[in-house]
mmCIF file of C-alpha atoms and ligand atoms in Angstrom:
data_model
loop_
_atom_site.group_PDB
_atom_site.id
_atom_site.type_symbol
_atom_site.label_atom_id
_atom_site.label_comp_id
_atom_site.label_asym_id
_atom_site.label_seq_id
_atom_site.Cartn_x
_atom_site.Cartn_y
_atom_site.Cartn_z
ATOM 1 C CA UNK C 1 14.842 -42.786 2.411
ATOM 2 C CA UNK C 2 16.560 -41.513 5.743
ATOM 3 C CA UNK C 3 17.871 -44.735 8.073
ATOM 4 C CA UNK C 4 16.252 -43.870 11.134
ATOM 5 C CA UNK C 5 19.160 -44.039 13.229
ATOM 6 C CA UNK C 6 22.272 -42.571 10.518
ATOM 7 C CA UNK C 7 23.780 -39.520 12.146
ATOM 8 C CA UNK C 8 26.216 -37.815 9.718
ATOM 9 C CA UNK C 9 28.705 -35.348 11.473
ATOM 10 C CA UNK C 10 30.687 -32.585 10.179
ATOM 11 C CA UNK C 11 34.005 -31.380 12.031
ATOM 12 C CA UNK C 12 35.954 -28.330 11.759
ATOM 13 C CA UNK C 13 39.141 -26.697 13.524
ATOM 14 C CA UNK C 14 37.307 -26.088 16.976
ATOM 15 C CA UNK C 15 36.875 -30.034 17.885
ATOM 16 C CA UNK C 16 40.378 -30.128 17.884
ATOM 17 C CA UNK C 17 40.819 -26.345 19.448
ATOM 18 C CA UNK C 18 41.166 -27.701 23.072
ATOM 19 C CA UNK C 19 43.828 -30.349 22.421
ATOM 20 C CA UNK C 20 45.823 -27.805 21.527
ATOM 21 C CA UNK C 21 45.916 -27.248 17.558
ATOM 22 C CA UNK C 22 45.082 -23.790 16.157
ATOM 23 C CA UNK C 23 41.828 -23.065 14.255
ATOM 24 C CA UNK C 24 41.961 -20.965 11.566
ATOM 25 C CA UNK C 25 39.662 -18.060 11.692
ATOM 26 C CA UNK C 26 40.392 -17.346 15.552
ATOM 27 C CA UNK C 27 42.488 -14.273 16.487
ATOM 28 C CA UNK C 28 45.376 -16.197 16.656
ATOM 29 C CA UNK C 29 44.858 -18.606 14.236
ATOM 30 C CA UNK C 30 46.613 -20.043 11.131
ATOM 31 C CA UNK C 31 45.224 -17.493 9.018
ATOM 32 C CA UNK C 32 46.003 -14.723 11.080
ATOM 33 C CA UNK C 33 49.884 -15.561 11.241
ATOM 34 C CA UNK C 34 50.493 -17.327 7.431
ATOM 35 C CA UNK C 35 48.235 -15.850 3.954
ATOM 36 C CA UNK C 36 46.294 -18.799 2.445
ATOM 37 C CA UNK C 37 47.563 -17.471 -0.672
ATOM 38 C CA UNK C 38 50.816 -18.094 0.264
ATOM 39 C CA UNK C 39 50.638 -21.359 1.905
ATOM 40 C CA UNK C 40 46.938 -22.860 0.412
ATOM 41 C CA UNK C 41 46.951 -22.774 -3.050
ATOM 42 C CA UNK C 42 48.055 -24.803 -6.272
ATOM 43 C CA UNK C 43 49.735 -21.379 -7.371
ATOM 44 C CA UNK C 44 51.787 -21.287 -3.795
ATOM 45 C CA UNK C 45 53.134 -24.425 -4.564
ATOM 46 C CA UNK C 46 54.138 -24.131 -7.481
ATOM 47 C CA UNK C 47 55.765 -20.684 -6.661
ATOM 48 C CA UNK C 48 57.637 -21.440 -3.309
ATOM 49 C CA UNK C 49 57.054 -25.437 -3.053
ATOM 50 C CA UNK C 50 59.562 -25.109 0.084
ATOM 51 C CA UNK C 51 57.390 -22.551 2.478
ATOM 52 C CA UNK C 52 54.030 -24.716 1.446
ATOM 53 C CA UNK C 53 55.898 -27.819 2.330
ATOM 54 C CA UNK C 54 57.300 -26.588 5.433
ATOM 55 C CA UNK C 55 54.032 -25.348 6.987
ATOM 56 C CA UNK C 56 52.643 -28.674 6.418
ATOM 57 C CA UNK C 57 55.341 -30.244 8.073
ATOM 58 C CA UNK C 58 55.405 -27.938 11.433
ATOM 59 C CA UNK C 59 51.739 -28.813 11.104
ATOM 60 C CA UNK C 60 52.320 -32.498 11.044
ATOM 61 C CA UNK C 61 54.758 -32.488 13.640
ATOM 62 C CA UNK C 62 53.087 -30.768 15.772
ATOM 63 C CA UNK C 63 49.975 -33.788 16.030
ATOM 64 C CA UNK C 64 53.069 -35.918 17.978
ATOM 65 C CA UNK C 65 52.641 -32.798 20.722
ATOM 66 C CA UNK C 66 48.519 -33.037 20.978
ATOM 67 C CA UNK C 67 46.725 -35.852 22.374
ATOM 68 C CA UNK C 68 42.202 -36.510 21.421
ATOM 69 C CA UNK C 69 40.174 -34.096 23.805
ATOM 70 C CA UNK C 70 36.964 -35.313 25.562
ATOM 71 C CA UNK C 71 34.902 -34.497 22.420
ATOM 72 C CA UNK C 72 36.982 -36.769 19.597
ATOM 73 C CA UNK C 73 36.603 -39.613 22.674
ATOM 74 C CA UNK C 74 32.970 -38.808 22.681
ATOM 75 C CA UNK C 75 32.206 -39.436 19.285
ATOM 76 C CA UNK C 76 34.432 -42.591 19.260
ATOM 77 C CA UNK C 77 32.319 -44.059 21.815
ATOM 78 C CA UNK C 78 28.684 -42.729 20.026
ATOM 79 C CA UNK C 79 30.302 -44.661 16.944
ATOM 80 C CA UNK C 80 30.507 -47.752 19.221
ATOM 81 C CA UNK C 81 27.233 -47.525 20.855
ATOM 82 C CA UNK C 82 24.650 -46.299 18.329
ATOM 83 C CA UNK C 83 22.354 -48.494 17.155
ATOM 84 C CA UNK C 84 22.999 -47.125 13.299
ATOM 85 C CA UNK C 85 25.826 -45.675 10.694
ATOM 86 C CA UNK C 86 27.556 -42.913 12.365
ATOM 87 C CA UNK C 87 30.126 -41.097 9.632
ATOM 88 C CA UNK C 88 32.713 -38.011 10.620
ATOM 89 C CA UNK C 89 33.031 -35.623 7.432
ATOM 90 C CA UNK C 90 36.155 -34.182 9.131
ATOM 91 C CA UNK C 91 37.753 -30.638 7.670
ATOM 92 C CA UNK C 92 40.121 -30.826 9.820
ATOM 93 C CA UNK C 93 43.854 -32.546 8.496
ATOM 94 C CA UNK C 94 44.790 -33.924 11.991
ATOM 95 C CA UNK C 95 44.524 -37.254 13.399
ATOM 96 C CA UNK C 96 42.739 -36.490 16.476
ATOM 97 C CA UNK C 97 39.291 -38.618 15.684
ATOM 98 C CA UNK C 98 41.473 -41.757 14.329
ATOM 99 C CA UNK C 99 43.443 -41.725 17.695
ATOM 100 C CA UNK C 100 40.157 -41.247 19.610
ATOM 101 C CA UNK C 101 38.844 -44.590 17.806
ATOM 102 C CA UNK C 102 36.723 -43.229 15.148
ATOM 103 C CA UNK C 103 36.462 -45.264 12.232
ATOM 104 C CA UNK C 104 34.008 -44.081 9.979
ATOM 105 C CA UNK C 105 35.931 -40.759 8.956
ATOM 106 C CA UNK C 106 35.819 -39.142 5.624
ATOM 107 C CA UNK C 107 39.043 -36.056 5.518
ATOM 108 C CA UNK C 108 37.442 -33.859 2.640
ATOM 109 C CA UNK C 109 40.508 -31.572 3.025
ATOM 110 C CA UNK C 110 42.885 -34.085 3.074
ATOM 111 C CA UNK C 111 45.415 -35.539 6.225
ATOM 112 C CA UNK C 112 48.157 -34.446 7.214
ATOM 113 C CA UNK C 113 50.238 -37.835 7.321
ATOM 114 C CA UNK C 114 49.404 -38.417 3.669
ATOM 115 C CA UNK C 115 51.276 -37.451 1.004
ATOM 116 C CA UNK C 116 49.424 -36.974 -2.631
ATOM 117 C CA UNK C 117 51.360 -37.390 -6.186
ATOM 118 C CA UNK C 118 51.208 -34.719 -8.298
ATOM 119 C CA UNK C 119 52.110 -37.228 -11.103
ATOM 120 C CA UNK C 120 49.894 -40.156 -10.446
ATOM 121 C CA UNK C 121 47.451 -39.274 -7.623
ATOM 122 C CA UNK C 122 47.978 -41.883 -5.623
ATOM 123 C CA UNK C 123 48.100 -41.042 -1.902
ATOM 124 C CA UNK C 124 50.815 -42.355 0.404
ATOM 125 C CA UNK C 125 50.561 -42.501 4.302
ATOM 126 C CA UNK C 126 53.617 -40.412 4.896
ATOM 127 C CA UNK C 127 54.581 -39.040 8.800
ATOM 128 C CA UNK C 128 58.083 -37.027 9.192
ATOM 129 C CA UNK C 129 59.191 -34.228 7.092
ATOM 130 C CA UNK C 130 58.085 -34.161 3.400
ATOM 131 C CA UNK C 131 60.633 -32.127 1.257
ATOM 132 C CA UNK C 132 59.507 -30.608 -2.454
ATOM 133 C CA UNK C 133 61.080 -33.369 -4.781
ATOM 134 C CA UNK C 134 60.501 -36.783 -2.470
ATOM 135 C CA UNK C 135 59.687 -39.416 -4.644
ATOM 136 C CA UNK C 136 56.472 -41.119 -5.146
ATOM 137 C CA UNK C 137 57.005 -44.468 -4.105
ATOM 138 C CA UNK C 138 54.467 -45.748 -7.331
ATOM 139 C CA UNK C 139 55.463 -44.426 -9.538
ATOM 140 C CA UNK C 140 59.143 -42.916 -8.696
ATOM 141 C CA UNK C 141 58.549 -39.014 -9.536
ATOM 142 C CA UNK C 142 59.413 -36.705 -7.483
ATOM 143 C CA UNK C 143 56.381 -34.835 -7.523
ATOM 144 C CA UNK C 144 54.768 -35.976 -3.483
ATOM 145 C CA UNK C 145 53.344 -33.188 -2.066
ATOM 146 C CA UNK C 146 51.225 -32.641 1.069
ATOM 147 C CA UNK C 147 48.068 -34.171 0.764
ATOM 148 C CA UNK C 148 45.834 -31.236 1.685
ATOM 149 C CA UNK C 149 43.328 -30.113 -0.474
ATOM 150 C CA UNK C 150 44.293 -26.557 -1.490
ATOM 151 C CA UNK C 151 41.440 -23.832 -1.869
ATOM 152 C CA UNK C 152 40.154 -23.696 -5.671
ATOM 153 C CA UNK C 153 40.640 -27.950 -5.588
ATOM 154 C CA UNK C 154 37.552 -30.289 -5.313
ATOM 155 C CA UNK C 155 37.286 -31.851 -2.001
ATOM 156 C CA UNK C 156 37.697 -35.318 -1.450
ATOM 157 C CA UNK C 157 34.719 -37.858 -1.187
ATOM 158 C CA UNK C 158 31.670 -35.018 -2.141
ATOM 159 C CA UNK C 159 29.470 -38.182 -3.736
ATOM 160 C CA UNK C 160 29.766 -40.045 -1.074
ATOM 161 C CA UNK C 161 29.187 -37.234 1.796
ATOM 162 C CA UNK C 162 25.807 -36.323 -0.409
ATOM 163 C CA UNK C 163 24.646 -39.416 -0.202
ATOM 164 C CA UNK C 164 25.082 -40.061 3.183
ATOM 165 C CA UNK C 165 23.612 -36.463 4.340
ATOM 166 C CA UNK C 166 20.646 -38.129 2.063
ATOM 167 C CA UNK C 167 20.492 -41.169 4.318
ATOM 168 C CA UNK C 168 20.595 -39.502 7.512
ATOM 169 C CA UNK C 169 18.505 -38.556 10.401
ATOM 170 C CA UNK C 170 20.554 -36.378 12.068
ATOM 171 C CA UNK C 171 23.456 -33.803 10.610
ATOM 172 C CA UNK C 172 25.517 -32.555 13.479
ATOM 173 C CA UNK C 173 28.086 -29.622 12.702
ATOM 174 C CA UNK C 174 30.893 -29.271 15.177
ATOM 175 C CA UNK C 175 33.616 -26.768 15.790
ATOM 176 C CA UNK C 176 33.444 -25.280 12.322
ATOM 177 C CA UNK C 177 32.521 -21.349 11.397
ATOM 178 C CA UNK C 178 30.913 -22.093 8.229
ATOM 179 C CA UNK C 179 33.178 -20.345 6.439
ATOM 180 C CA UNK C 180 33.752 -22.724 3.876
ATOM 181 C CA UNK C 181 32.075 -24.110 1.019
ATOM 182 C CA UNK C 182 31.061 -27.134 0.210
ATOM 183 C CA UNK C 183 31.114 -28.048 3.852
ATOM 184 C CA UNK C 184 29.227 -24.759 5.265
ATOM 185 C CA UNK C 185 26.668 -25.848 2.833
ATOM 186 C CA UNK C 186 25.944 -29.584 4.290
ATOM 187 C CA UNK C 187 23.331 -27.962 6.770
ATOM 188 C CA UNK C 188 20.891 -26.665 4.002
ATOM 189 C CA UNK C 189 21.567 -29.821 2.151
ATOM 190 C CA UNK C 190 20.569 -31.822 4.694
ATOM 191 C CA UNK C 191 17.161 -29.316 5.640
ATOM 192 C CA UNK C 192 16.508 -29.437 2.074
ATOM 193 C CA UNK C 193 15.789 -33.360 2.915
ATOM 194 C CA UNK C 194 14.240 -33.406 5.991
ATOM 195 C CA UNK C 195 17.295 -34.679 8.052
ATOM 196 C CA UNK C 196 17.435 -33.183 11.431
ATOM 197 C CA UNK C 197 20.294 -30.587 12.121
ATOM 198 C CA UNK C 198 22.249 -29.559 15.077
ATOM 199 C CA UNK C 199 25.216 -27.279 15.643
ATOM 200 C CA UNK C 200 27.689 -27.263 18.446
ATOM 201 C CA UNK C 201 30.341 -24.779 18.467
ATOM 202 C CA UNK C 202 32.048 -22.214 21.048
ATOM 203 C CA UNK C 203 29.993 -19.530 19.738
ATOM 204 C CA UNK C 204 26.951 -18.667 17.076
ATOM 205 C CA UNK C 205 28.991 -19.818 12.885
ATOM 206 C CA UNK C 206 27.930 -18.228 9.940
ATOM 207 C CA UNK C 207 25.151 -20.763 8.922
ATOM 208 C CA UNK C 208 23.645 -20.656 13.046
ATOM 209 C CA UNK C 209 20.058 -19.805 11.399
ATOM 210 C CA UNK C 210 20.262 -22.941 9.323
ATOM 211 C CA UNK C 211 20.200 -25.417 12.117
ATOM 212 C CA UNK C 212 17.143 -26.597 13.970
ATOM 213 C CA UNK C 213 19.220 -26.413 17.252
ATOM 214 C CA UNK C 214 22.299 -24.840 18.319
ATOM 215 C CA UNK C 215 24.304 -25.102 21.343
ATOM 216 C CA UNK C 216 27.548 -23.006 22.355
ATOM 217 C CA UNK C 217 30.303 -23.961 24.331
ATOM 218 C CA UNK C 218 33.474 -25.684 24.337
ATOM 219 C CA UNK C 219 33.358 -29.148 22.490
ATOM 220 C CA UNK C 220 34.875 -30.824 25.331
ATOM 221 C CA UNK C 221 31.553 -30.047 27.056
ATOM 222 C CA UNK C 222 29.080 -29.727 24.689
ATOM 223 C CA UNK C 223 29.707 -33.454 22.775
ATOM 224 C CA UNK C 224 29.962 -35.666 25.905
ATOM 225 C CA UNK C 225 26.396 -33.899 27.363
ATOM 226 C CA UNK C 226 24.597 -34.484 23.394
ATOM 227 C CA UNK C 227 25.880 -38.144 23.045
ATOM 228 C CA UNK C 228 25.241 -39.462 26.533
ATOM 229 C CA UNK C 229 21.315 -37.728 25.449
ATOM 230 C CA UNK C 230 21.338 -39.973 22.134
ATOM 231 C CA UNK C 231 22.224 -42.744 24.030
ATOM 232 C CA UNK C 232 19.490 -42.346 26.568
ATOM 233 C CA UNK C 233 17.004 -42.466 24.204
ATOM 234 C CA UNK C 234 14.510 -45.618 24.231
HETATM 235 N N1 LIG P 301 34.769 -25.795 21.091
HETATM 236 C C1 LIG P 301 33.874 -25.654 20.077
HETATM 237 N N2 LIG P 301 34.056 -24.804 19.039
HETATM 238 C C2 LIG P 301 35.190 -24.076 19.032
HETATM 239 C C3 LIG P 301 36.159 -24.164 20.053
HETATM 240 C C4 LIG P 301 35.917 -25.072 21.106
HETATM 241 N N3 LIG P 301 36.785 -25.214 22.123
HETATM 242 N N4 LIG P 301 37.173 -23.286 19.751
HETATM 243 C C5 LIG P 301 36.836 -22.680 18.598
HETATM 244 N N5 LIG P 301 35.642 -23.141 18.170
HETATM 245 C C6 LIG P 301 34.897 -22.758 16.964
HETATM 246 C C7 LIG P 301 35.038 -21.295 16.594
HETATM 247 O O1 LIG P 301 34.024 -20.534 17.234
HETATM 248 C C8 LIG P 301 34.843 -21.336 15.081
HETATM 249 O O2 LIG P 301 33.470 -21.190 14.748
HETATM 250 O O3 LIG P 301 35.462 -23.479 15.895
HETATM 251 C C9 LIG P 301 35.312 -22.738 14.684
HETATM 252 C C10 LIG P 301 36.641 -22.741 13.957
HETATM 253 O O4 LIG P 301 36.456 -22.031 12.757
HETATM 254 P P1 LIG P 301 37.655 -21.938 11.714
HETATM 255 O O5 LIG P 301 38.887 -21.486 12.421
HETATM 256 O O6 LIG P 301 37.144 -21.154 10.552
HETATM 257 O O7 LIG P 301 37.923 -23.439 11.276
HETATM 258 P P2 LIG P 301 37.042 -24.323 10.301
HETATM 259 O O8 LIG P 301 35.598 -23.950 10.387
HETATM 260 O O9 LIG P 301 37.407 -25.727 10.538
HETATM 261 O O10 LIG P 301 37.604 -23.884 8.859
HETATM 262 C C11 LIG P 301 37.080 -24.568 7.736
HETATM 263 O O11 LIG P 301 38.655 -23.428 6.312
HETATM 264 O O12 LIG P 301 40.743 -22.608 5.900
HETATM 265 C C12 LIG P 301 39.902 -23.672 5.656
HETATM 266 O O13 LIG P 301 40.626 -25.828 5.127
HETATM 267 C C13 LIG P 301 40.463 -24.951 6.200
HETATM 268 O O14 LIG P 301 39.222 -26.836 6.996
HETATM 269 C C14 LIG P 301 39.389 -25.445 7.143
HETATM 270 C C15 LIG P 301 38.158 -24.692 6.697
#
């Protein structure tokens, strides 16, 4: 049965877009300057375990250069105020919503200041550079790699996000293109439920017919206006 008040919230690349970090699909972005083949996938690290691990680390050091934007703030504080659960499903790898003061975060792809063992799964909060070979400090192989969740591997956390998208009465998609599954899926999932759905991004995604409402614009804008209107309700 939906909680009246449980908001679930997906994020993508453009909530972070005007702090700074590149999206993906933009002109400019990640996939226009590196091939996810060659920096994405199980099979590109196990054939050049140096480039993969090198993107990830100009990628992590790159979050000490960006700072939360109006919008990561804006969910913080909707977390703080709402009268029910409010959970991020985040694809994005940064730390922008943590350093905002979200708490309630899933990272289905993964973080970038986390480091995964290839030999005994366990995940490490890692920061700095992380060569091929560093050792796991659990179980001493030198198998850590980035913990990022590579296309063709299962995102993190899937049960979990189902059930919640169950739960809820509102899904809110944010700065993502629906380009990617399982994620671009949520909104029909939720629908499929009855859960209330609402997209706000810079410009119409992929799954725009899907939502109930959609509303385009920068995040920066767009999230501050829709939480201070949740909060005004009776
Ligand atoms: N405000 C709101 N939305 C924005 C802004 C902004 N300032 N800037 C860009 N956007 C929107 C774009 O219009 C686009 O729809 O953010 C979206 C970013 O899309 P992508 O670059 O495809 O990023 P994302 O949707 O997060 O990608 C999903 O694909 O490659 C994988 O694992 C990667 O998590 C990533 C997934």
């Amino acid at each position: 049965m939906p909680d009246s008040r449980a908001i679930v919230i997906l994020t993508g690349a453009g909530i972070s877009a005007e702090s700074g970090l590149e999206t993906f699909r933009s002109a400019d972005g990640l996939w226009a300057n590196h091939r996810i083949e060659d920096v994405c996938t199980p099979e590109a690290l196990a054939r050049d375990a140096a480039l993969v691990h090198r993107f990830y680390d100009l990628r992590r050091e790159a979050l000490a250069t960006v700072v939360p934007n109006a919008a990561h703030d804006a969910l913080a504080r909707l977390e703080r105020a709402w009268a029910g659960d409010v959970l991020i499903v985040t694809q994005n790898v940064d730390d922008l919503h943590e350093r905002a003061g979200s708490r309630t975060i899933i990272h289905m792809h993964g973080e970038l200041n986390s480091a995964l063992c290839a030999a005994c799964d366990r995940r490490e909060p890692w920061s700095g550079s992380l060569p091929p070979g560093a050792v796991c400090p659990s179980c001493g192989a030198p198998r850590l790699r980035p913990d990022i969740v590579f296309f063709g591997e299962i995102p993190y956390q899937m049960e979990r996000i189902e059930e919640a998208l169950a739960g809820a009465s509102l899904f809110a998609s944010i700065g993502t293109s629906g380009a990617v599954y399982p994620a671009a899926g949520f909104v029909r999932m939720a629908r499929s439920m009855g859960v209330e759905t609402l997209e706000l991004n810079l410009e119409p995604s992929a799954g725009s017919g899907w939502f109930d409402d959609c509303r385009h614009g920068p995040a920066s804008l767009l999230v501050p206006r829709w939480v201070d209107e949740l909060l005004a309700q009776p």
